[in-house]
PDB file of C-alpha atoms in Angstrom:
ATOM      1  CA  UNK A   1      14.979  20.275 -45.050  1.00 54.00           C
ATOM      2  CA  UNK A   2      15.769  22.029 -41.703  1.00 76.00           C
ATOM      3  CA  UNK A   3      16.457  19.001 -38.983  1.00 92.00           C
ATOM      4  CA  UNK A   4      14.876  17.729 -36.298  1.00 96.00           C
ATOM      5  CA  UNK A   5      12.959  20.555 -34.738  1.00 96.00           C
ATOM      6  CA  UNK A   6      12.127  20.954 -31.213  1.00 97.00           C
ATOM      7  CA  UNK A   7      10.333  23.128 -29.518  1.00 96.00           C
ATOM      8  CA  UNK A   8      10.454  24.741 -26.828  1.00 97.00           C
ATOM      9  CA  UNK A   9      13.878  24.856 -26.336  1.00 95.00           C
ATOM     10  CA  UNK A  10      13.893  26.135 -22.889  1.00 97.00           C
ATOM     11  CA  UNK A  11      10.681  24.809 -20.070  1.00 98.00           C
ATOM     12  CA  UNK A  12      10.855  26.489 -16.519  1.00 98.00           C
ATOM     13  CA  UNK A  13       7.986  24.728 -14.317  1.00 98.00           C
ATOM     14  CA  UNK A  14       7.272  24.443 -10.980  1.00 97.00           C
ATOM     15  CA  UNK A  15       7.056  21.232  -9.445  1.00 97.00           C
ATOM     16  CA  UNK A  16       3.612  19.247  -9.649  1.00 97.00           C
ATOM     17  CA  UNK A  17       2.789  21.181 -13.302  1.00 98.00           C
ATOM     18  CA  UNK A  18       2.236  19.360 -16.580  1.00 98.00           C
ATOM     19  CA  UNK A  19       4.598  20.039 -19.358  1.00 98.00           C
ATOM     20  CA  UNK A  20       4.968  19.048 -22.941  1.00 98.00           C
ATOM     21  CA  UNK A  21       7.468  18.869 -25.677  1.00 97.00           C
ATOM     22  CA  UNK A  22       7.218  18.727 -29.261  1.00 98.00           C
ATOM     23  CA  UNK A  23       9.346  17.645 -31.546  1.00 98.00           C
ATOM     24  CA  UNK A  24       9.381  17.658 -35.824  1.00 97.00           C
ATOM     25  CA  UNK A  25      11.501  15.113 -37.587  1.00 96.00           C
ATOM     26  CA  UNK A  26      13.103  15.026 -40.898  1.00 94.00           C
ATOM     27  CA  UNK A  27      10.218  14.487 -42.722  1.00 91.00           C
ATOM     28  CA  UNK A  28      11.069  11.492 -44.553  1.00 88.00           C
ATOM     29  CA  UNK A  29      12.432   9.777 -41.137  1.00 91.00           C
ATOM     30  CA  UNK A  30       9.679   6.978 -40.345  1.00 90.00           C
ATOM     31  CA  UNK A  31      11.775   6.364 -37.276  1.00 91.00           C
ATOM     32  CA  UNK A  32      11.285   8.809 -34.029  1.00 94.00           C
ATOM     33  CA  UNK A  33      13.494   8.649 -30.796  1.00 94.00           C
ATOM     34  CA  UNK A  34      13.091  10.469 -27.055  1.00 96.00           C
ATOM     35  CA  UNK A  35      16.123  10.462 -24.923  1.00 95.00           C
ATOM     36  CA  UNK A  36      17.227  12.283 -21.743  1.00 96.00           C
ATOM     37  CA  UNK A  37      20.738  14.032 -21.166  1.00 96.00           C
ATOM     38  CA  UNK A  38      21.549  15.022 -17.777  1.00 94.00           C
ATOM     39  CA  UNK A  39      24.781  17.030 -17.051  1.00 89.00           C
ATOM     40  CA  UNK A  40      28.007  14.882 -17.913  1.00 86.00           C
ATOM     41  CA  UNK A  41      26.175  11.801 -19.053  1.00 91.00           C
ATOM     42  CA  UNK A  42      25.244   9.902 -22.043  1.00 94.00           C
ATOM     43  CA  UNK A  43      21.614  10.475 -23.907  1.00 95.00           C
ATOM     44  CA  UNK A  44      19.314   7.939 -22.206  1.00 93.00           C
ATOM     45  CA  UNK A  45      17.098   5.954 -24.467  1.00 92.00           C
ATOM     46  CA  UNK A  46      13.097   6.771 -23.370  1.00 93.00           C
ATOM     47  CA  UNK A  47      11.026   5.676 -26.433  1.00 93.00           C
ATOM     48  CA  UNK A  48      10.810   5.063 -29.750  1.00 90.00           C
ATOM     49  CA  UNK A  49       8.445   5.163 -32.449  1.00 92.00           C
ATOM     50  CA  UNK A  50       8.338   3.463 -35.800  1.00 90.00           C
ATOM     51  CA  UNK A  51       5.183   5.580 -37.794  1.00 90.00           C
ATOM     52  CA  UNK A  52       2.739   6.328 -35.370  1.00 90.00           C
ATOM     53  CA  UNK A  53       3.463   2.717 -33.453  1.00 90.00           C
ATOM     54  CA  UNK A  54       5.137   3.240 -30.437  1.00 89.00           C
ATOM     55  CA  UNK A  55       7.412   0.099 -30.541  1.00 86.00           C
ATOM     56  CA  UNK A  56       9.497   0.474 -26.830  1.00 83.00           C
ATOM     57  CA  UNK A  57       9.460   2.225 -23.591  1.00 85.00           C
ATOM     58  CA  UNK A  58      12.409   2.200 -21.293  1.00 86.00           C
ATOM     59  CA  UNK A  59      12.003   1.550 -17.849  1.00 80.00           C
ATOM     60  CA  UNK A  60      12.520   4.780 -17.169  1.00 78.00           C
ATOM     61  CA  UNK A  61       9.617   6.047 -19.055  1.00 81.00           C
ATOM     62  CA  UNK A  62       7.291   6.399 -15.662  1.00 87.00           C
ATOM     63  CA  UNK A  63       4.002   6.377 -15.927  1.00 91.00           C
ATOM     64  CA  UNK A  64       4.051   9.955 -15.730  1.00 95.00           C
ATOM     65  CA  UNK A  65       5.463  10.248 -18.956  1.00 95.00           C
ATOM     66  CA  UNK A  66       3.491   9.726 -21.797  1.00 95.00           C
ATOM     67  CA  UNK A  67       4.597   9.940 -25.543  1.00 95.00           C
ATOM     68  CA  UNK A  68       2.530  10.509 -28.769  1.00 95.00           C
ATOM     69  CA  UNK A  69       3.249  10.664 -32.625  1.00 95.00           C
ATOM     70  CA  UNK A  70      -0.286  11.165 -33.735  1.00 90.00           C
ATOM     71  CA  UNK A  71      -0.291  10.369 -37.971  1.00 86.00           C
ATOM     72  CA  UNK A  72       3.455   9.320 -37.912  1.00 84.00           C
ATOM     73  CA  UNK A  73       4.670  13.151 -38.182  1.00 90.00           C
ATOM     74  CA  UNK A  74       5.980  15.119 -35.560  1.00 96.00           C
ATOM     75  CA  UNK A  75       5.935  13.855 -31.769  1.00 97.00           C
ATOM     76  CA  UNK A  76       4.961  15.246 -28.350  1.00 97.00           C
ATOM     77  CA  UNK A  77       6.289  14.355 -24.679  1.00 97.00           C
ATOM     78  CA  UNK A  78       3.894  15.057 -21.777  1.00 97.00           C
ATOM     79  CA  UNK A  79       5.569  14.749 -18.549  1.00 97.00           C
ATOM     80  CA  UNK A  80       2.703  15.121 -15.958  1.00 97.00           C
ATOM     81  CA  UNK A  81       3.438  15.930 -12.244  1.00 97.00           C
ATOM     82  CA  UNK A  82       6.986  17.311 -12.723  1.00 97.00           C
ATOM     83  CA  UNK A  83       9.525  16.554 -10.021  1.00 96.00           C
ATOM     84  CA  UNK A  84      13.244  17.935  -9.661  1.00 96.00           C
ATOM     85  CA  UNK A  85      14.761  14.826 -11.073  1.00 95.00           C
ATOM     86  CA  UNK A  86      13.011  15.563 -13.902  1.00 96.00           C
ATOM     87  CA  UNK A  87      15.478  18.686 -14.689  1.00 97.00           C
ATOM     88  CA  UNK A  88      17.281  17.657 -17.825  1.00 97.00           C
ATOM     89  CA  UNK A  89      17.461  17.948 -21.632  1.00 96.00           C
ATOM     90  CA  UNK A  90      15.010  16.231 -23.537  1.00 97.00           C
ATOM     91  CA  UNK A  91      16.338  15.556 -26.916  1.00 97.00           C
ATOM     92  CA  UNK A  92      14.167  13.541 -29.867  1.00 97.00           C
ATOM     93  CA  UNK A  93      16.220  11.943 -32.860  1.00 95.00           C
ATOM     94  CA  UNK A  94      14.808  11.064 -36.274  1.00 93.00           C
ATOM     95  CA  UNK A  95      16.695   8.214 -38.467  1.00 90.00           C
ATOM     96  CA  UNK A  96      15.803   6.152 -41.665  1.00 84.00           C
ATOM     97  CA  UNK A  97      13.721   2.449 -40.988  1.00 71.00           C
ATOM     98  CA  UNK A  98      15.511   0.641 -43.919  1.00 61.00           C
ATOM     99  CA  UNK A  99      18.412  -0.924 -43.941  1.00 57.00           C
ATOM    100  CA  UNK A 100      20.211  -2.735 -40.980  1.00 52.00           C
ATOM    101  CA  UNK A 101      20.245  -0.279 -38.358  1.00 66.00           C
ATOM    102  CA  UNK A 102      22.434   1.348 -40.118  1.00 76.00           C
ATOM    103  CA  UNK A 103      20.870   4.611 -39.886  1.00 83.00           C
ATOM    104  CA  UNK A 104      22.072   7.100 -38.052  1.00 89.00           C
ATOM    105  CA  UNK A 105      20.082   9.139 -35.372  1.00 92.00           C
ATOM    106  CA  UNK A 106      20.095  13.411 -35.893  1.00 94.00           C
ATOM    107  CA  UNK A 107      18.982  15.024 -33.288  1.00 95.00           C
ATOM    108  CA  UNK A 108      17.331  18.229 -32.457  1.00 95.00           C
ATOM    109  CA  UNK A 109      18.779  20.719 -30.403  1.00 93.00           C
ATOM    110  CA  UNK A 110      16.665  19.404 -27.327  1.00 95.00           C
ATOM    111  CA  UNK A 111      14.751  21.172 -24.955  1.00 97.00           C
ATOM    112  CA  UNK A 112      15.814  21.574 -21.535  1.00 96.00           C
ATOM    113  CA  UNK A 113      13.547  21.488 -18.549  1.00 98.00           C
ATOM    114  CA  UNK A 114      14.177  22.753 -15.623  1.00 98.00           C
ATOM    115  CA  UNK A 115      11.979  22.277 -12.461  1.00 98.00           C
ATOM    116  CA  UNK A 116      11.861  24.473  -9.164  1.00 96.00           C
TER     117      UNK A 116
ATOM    118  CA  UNK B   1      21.406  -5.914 -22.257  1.00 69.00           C
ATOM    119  CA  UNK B   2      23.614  -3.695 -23.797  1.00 78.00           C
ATOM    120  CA  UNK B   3      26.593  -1.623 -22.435  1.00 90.00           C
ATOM    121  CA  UNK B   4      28.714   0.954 -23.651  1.00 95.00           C
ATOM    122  CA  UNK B   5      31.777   2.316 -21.813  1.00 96.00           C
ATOM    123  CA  UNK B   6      33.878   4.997 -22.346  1.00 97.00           C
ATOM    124  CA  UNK B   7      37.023   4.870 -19.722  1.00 96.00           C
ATOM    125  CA  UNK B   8      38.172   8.647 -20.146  1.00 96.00           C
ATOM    126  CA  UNK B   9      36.084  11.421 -18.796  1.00 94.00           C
ATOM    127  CA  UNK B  10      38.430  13.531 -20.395  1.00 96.00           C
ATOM    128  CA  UNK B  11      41.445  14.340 -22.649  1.00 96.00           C
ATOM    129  CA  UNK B  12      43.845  16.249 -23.725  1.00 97.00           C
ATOM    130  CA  UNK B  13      45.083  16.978 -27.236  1.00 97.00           C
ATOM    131  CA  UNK B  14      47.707  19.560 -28.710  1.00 98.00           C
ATOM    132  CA  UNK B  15      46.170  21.447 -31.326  1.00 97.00           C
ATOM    133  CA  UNK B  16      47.639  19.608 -34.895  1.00 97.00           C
ATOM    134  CA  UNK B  17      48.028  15.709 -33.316  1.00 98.00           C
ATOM    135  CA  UNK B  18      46.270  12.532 -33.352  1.00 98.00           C
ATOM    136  CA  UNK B  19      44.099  11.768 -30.500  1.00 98.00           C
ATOM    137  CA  UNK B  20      41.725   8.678 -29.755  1.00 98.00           C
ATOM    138  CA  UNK B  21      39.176   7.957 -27.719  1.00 98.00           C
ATOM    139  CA  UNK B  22      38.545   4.294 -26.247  1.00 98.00           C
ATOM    140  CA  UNK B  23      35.032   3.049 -26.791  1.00 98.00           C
ATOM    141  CA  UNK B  24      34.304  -0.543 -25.141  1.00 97.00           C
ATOM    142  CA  UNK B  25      31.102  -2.570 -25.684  1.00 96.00           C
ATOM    143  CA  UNK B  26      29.157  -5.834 -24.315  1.00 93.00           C
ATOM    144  CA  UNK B  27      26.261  -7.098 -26.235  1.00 88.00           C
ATOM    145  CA  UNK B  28      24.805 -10.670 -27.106  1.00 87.00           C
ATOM    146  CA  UNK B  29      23.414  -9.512 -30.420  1.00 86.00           C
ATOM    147  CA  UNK B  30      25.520 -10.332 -33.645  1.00 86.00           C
ATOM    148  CA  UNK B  31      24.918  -7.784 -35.765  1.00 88.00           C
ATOM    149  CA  UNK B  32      25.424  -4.482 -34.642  1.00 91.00           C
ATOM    150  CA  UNK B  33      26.044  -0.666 -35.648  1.00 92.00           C
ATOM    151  CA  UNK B  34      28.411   1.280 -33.869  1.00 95.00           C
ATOM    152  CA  UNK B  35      28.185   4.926 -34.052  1.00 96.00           C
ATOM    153  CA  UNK B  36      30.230   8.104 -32.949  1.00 98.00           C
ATOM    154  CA  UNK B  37      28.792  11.538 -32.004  1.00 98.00           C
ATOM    155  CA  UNK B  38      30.388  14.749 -30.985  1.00 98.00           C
ATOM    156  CA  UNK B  39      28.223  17.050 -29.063  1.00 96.00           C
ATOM    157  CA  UNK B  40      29.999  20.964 -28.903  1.00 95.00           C
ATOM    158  CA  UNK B  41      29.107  22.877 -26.170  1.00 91.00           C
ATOM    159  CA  UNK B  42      26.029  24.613 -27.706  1.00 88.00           C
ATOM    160  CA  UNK B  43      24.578  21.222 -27.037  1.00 88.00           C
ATOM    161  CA  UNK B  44      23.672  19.680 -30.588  1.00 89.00           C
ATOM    162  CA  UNK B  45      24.594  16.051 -31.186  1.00 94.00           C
ATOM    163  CA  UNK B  46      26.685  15.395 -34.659  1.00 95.00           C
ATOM    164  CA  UNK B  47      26.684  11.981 -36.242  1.00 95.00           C
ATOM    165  CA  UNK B  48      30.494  11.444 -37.109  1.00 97.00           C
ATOM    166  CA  UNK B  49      30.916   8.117 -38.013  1.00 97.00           C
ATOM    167  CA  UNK B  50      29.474   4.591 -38.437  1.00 95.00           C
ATOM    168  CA  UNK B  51      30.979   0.938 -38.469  1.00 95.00           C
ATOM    169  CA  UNK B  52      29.029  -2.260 -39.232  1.00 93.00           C
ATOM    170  CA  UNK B  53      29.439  -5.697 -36.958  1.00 92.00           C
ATOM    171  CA  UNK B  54      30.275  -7.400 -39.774  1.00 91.00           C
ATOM    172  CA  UNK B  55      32.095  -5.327 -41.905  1.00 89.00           C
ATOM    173  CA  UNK B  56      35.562  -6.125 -42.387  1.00 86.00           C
ATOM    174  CA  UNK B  57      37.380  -2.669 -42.916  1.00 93.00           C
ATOM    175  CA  UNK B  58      37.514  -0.009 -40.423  1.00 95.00           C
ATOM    176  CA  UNK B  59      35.126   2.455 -41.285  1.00 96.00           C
ATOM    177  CA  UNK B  60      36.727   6.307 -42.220  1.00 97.00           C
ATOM    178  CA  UNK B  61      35.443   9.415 -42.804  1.00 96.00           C
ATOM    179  CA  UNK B  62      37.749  12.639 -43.422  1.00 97.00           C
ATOM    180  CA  UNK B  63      39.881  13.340 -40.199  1.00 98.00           C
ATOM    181  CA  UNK B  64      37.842  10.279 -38.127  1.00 98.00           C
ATOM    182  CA  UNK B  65      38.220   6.833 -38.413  1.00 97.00           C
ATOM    183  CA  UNK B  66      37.151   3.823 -36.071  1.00 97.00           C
ATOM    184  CA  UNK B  67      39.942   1.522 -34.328  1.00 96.00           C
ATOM    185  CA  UNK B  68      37.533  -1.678 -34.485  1.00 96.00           C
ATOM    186  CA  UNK B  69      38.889  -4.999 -32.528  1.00 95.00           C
ATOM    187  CA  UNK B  70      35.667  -6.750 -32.675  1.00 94.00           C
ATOM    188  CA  UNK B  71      37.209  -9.824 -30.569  1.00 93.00           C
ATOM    189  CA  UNK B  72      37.923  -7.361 -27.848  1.00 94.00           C
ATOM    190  CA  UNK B  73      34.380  -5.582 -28.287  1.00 95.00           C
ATOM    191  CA  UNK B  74      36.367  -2.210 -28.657  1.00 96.00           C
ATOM    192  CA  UNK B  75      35.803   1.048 -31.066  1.00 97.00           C
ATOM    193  CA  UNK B  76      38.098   3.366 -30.553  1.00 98.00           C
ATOM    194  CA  UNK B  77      37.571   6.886 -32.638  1.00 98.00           C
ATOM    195  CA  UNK B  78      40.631   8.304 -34.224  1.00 98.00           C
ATOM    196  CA  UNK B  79      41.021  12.112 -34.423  1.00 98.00           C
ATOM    197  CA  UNK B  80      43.570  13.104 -36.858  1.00 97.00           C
ATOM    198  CA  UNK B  81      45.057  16.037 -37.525  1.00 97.00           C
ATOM    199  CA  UNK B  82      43.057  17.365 -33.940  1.00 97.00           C
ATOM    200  CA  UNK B  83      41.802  21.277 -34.566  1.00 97.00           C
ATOM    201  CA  UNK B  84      40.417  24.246 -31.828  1.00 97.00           C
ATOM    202  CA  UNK B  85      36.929  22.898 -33.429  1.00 97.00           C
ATOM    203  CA  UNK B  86      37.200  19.675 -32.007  1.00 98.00           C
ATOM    204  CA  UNK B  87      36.846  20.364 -28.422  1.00 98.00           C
ATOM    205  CA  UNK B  88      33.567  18.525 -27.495  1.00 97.00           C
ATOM    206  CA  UNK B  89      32.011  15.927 -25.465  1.00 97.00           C
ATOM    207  CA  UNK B  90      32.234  12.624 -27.775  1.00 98.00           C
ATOM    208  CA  UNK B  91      29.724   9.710 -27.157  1.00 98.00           C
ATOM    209  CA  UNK B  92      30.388   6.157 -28.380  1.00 98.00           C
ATOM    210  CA  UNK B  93      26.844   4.534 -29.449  1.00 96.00           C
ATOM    211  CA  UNK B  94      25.643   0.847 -30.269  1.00 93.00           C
ATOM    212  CA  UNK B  95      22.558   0.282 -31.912  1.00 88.00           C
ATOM    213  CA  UNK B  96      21.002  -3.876 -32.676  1.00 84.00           C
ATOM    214  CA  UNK B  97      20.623  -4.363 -35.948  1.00 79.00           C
ATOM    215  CA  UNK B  98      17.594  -6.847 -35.370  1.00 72.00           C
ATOM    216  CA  UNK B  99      14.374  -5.971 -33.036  1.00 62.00           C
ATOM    217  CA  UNK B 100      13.419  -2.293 -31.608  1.00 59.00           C
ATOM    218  CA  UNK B 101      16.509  -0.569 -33.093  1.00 61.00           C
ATOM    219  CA  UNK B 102      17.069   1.513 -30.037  1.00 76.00           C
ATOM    220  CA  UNK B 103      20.667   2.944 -29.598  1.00 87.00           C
ATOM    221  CA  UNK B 104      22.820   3.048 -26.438  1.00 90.00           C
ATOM    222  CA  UNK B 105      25.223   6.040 -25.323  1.00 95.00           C
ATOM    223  CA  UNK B 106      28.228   5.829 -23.507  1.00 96.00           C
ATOM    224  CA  UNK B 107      28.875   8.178 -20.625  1.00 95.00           C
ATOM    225  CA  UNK B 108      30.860  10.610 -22.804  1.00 97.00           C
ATOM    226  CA  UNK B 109      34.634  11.816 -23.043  1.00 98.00           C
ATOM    227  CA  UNK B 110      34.990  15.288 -23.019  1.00 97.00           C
ATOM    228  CA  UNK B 111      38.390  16.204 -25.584  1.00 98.00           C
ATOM    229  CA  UNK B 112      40.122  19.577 -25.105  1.00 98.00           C
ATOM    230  CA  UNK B 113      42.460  20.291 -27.861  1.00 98.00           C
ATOM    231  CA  UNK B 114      45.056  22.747 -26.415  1.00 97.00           C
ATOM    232  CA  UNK B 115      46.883  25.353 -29.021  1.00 95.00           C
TER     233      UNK B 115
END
């Protein structure tokens, strides 16, 4: 077992382009996680997935972002339209469903995004 | 809604002491997880430690160990024993233990230990 895998694990873009992220959890993990990072802050929660059932969406989550986890394996973030604010690091977590949230998240080494 | 808060953008530690880092919640939920990361500089985010809402001994594991006051909604991270590895940005984390699971970060504390 070799983590949480994401790829790629750099994105340069130009603003108005499409991008998209993938990302390979522990395969046993039923439970999938997005988050953003921006420079001296806290991982912000985007979306989660439980199997393939994408259970919540933050508010933040515009509807230029759009998440998949087709078959309850590995994951893909589409951010369509980039703008500057969407320069950050884009890091997807994988964590047990049993239990009572006791689970911890482990993270991939995230992929940052930087748009011009 | 939930809220994590971590008072200390950054500290200071000589190389060989204890340090800890303050960790202050707000949530309505009952049950809860509370978690600890450290995240080094080449960016990866390491699970540390976990405590429980309801469990009734702070939780330890090797050199860290959680400070929990439940009353005062606090979880303050221990360092023993601080080492040159242990310079990192450390994130305080709460997670529901009912509904959509999702878990909060605090805004960070960033620990230097000095030699």
């Amino acid at each position: 077992d070799t983590g949480v895998s994401q790829n790629p694990r750099h994105k340069i873009t130009k603003r108005g382009q499409n991008v998209t992220f993938r990302c390979d959890p522990i395969s046993e993990h039923n439970r999938l996680y997005w988050y953003r990072q921006t420079l001296g802050q806290g991982p912000e929660f985007l979306t989660y997935f439980q199997n393939e059932a994408q259970l919540e969406k933050s508010r933040l989550l515009s509807d230029r972002f759009s998440a998949e986890r087709p078959k309850g394996s590995f994951s893909t973030l589409e951010i369509q339209r980039t703008e500057q604010g969407d320069s950050a690091m884009y890091l997807c977590a994988s964590s047990l469903g049993r239990g009572r949230g006791s689970s911890p998240l482990h993270f991939g080494n995230g992929t940052r995004l930087t748009v011009t | 809604a939930q809220k994590i808060t971590q008072t200390q953008p950054g500290m200071f530690v000589q190389e060989k002491e204890a340090v800890t880092l303050d960790c202050t919640y707000d949530t309505s939920d009952q049950s809860y997880g509370l978690f600890w990361y450290k995240q080094p500089s080449s960016g990866e985010m390491i699970f540390l430690i976990y405590q429980g809402s309801y469990d009734e001994q702070n939780a330890t594991e090797g050199r860290y160990s959680l400070n929990f006051q439940k009353a005062r909604k606090s979880a303050n991270l221990v360092i023993s024993a601080s080492q040159l590895g242990d310079s990192a940005m450390y994130f305080c984390a709460m997670r529901p233990h009912r509904g959509g699971n999702d878990m909060r970060f605090g805004a960070g504390t960033r620990l230097t230990v000095k030699p």
